[in-house]
Structures are given as C-alpha cells and as structure tokens.
JSON list of C-alpha atoms in Angstrom, two decimals:
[
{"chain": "A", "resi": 1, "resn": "UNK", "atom": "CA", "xyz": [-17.21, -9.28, 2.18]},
{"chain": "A", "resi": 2, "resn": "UNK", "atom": "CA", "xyz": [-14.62, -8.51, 4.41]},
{"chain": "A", "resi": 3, "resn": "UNK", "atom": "CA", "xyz": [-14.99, -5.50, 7.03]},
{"chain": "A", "resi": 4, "resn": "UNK", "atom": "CA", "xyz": [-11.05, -4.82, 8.16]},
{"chain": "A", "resi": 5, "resn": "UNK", "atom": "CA", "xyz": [-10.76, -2.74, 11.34]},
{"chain": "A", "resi": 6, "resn": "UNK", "atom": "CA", "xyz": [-10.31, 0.16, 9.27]},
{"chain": "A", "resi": 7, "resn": "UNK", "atom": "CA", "xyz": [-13.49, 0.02, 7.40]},
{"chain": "A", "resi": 8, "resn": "UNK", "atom": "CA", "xyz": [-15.08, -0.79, 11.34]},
{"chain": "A", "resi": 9, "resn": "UNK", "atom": "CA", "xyz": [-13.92, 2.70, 12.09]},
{"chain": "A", "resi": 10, "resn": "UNK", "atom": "CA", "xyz": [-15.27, 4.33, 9.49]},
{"chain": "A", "resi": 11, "resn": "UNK", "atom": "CA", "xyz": [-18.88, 2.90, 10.19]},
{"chain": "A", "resi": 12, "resn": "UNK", "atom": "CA", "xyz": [-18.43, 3.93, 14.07]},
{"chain": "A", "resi": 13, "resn": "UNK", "atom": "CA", "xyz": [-17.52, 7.59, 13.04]},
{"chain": "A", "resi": 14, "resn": "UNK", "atom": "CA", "xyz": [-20.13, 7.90, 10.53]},
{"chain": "A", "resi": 15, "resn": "UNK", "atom": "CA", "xyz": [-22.71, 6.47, 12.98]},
{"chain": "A", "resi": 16, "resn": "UNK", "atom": "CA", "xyz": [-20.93, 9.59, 15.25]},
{"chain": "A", "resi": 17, "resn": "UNK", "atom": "CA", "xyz": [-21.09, 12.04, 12.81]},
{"chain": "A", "resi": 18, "resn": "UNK", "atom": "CA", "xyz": [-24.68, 11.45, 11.93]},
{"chain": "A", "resi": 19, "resn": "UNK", "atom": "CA", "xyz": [-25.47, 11.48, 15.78]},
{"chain": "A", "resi": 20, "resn": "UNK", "atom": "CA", "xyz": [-24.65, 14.87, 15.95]},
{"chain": "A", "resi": 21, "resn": "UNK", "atom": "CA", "xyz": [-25.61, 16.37, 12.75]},
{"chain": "A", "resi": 22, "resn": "UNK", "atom": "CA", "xyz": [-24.07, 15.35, 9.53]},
{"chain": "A", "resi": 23, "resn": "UNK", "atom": "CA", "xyz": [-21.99, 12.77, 8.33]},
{"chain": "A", "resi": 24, "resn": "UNK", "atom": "CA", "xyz": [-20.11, 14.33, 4.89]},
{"chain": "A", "resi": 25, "resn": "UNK", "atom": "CA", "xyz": [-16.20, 13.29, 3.33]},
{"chain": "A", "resi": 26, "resn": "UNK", "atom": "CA", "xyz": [-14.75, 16.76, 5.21]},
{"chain": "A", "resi": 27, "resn": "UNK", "atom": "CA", "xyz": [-16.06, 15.19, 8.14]},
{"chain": "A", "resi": 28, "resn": "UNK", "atom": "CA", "xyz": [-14.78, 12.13, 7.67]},
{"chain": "A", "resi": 29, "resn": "UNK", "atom": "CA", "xyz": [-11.34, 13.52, 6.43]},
{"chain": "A", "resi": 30, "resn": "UNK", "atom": "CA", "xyz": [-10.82, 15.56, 9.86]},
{"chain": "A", "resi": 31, "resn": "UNK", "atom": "CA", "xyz": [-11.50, 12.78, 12.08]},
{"chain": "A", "resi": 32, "resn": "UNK", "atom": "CA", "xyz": [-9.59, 9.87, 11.01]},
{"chain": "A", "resi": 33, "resn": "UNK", "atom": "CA", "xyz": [-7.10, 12.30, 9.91]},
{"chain": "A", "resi": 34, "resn": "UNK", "atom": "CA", "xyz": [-6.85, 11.05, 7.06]},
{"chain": "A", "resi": 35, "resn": "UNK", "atom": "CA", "xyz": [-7.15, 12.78, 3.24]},
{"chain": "A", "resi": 36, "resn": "UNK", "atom": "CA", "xyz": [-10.23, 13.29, 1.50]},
{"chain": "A", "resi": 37, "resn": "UNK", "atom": "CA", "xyz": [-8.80, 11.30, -1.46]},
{"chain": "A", "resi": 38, "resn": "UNK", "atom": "CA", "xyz": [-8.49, 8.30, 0.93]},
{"chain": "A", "resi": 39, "resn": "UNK", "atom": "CA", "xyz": [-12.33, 8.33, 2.26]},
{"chain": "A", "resi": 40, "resn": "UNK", "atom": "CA", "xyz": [-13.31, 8.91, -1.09]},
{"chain": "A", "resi": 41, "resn": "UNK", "atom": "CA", "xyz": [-12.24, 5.52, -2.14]},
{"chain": "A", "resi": 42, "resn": "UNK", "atom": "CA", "xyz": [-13.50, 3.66, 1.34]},
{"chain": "A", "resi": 43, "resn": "UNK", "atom": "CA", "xyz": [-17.03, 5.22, 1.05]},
{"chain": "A", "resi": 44, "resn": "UNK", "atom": "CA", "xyz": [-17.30, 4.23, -2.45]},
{"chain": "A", "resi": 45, "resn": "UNK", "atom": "CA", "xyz": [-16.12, 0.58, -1.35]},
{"chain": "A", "resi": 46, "resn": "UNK", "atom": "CA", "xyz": [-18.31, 0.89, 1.89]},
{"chain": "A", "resi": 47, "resn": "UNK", "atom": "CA", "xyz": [-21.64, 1.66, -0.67]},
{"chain": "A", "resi": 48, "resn": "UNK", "atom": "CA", "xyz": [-20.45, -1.63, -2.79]},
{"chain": "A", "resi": 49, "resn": "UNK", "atom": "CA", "xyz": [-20.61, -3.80, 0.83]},
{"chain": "A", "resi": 50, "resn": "UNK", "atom": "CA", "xyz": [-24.25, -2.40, 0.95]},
{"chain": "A", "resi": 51, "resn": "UNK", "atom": "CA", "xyz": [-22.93, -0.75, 4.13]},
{"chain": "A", "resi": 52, "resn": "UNK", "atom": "CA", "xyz": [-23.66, 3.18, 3.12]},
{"chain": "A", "resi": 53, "resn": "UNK", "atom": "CA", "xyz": [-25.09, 5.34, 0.98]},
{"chain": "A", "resi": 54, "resn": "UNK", "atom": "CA", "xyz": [-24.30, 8.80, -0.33]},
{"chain": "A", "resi": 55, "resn": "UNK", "atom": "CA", "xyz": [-27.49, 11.17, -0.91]},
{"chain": "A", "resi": 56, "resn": "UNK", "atom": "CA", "xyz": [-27.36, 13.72, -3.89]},
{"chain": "A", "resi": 57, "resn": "UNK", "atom": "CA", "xyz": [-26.42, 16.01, -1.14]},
{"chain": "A", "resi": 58, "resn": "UNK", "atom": "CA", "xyz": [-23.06, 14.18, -0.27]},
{"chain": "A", "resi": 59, "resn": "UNK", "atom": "CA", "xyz": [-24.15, 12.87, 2.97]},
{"chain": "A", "resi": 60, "resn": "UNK", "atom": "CA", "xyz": [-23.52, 9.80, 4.05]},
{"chain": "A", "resi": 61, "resn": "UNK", "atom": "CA", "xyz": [-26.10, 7.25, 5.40]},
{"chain": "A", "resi": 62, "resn": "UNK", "atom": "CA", "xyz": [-25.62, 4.27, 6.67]},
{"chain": "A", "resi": 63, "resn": "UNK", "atom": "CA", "xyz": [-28.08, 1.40, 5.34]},
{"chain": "A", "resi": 64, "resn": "UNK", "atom": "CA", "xyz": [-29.74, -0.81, 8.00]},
{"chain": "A", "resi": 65, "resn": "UNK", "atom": "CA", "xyz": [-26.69, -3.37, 7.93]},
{"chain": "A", "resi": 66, "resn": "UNK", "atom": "CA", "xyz": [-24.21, -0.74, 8.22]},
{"chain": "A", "resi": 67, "resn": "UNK", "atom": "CA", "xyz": [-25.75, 0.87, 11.11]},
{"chain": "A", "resi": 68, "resn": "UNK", "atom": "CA", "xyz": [-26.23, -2.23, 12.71]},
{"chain": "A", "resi": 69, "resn": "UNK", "atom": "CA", "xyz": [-21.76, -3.25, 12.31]},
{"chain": "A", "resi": 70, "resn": "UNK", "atom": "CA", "xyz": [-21.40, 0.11, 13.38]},
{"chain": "A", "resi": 71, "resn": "UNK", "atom": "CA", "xyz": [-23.63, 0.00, 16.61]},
{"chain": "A", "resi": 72, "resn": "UNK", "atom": "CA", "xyz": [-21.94, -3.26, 17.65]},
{"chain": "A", "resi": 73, "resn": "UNK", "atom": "CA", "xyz": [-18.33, -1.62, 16.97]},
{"chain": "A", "resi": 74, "resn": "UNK", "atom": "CA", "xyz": [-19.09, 1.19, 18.91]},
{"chain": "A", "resi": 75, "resn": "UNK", "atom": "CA", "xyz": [-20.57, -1.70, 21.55]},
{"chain": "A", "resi": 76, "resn": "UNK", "atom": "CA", "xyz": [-17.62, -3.28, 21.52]},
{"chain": "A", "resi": 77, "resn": "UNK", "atom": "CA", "xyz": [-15.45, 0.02, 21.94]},
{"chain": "A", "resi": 78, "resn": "UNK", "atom": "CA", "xyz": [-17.66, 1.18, 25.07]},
{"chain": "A", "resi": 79, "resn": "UNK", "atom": "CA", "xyz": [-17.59, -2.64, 26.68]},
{"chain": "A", "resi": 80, "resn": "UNK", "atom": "CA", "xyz": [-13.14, -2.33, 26.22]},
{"chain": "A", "resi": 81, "resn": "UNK", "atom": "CA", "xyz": [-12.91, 1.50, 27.48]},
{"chain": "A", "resi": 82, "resn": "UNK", "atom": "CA", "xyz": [-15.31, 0.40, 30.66]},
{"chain": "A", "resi": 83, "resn": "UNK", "atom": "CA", "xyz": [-13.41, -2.44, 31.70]},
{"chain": "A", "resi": 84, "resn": "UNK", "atom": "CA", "xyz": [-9.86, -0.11, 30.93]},
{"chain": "A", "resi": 85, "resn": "UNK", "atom": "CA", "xyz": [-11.06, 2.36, 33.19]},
{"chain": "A", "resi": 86, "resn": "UNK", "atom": "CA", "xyz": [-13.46, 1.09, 35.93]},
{"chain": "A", "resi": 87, "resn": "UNK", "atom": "CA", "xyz": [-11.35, -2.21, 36.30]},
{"chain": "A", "resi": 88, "resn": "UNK", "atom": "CA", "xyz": [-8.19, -0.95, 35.58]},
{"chain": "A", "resi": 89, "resn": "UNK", "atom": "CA", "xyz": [-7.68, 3.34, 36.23]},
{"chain": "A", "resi": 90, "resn": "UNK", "atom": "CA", "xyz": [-6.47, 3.54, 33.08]},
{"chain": "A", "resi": 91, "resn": "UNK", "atom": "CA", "xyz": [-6.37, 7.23, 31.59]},
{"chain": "A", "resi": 92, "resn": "UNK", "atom": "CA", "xyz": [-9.70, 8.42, 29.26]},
{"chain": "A", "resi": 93, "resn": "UNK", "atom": "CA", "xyz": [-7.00, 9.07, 26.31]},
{"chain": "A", "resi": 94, "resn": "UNK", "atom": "CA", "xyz": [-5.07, 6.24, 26.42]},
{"chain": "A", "resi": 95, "resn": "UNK", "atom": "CA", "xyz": [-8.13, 4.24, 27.14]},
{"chain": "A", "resi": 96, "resn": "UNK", "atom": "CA", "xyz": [-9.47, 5.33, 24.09]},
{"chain": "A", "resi": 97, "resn": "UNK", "atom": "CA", "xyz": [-6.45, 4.52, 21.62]},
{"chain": "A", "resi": 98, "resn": "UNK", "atom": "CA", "xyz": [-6.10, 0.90, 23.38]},
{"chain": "A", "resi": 99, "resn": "UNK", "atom": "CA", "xyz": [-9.89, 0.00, 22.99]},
{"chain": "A", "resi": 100, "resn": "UNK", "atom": "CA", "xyz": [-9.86, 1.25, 19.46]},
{"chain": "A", "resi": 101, "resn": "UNK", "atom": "CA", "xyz": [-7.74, -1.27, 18.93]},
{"chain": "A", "resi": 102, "resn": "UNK", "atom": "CA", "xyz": [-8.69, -4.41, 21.03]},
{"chain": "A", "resi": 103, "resn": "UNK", "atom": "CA", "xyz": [-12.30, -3.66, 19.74]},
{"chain": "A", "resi": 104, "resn": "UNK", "atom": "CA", "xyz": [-11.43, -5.20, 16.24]},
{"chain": "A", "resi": 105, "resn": "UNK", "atom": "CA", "xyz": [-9.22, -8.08, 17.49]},
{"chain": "A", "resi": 106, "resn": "UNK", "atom": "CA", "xyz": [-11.61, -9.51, 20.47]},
{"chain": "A", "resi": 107, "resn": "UNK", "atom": "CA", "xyz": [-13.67, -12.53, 20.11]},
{"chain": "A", "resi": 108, "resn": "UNK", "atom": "CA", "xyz": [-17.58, -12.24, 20.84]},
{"chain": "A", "resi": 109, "resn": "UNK", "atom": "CA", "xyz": [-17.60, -14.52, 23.87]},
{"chain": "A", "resi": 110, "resn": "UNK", "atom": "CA", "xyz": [-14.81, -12.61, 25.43]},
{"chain": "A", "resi": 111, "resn": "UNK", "atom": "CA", "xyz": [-17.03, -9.50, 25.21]},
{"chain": "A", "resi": 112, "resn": "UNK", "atom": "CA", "xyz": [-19.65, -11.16, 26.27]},
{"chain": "A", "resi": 113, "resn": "UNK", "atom": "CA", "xyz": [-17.75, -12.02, 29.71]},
{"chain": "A", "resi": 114, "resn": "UNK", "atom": "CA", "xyz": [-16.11, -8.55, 30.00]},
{"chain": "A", "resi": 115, "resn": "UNK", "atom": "CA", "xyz": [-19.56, -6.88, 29.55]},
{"chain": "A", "resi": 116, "resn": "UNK", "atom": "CA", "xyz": [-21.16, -9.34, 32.08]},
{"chain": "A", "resi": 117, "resn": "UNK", "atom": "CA", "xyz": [-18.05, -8.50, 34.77]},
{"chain": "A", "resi": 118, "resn": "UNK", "atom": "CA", "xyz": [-18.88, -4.66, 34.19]},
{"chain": "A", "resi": 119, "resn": "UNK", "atom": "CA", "xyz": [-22.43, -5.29, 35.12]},
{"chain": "A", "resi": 120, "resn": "UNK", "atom": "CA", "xyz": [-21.73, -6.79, 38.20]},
{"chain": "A", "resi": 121, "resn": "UNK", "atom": "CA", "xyz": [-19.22, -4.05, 39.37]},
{"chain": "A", "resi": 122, "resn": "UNK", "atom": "CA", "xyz": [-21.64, -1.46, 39.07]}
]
C-alpha cells in the first residue's frame, strides 16, 4: 500500500473534520477544493487501504491505522509550520502552503531534529 501525499491530506482533513463535528464527501469536497466525484473515488480507495470507513450515514471514520497516519501527518505539518514561523517569521498563510508540502517529502530523523530544536527555543 502506498499512501501518496495526496491521500496524507485527505486523512489529516478527515481527522479535522471529525474534530469538529462531522467528516462527510461535501466536507471533504469544499476543503481540498476539489469535486465530489474526485473524493468519491479516494474514500472508496482509502476504505480498501483499511484506512476509513463510511457509516450507513455517509460519514467518514477513520479506522485505528488511519487515525494513527493521519495524527502523525498532522504531527509532521505542526513540527514544519513551528520551525517556519518561530525560526524563521515566515507568514501563517504561506507557512501553511510550504509545510503542507515539506510534510510529505521530509525524512523521520529530520523531524525528529527540527522538533527537538523547537523544544529548546521555547
């Protein structure tokens, strides 16, 4: 199984959406800004991966091992955005877009060291 950045965002805004109240394909849609068509087919590959599930309700849930990629995306994301901003001054928004996108391409141990450097700055 292989979890592309895209299908990393789509467990981080589910885990988001639930959060808050309800994750459901409208939801999804608005967010990524993508169509309905187009989550339709990633949630239905996302519940083959084991990685969600869809209640007779249409909400989406993710399963233990989706939560879990999507809690150490959003890790990731959080770790990135720190360092852009505390380290750095870079802007909230443009922090954002830039640490959505180093999130999927960074290594473990170089998290590991950026998260460590945070801790001792604060």
């Amino acid at each position: 199984m292989k979890i592309t950045p895209s299908l990393e965002d789509y467990l981080k805004t589910i885990l988001e959406l639930n959060e808050r109240g309800e994750a459901r394909v409208t939801g999804l849609s608005d967010r990524l800004g993508v169509t309905k068509a187009t989550v339709s087919q990633t949630v239905k590959k996302l519940i083959k991966f084991g990685l969600l599930e869809k209640d007779a309700h249409g909400s989406l849930l993710l399963t233990d091992l989706g939560k879990a990629k999507a809690i150490q995306v959003r890790k990731r994301n959080l770790v990135i955005k720190g360092i852009l901003i505390e380290v750095f001054g870079v802007d909230g928004k443009v922090s954002e877009k830039d640490a959505c996108k180093i999130e999927h391409l960074i290594s473990l141990e170089t998290l590991e060291k950026l998260q460590g450097y945070l801790q001792k700055t604060k």
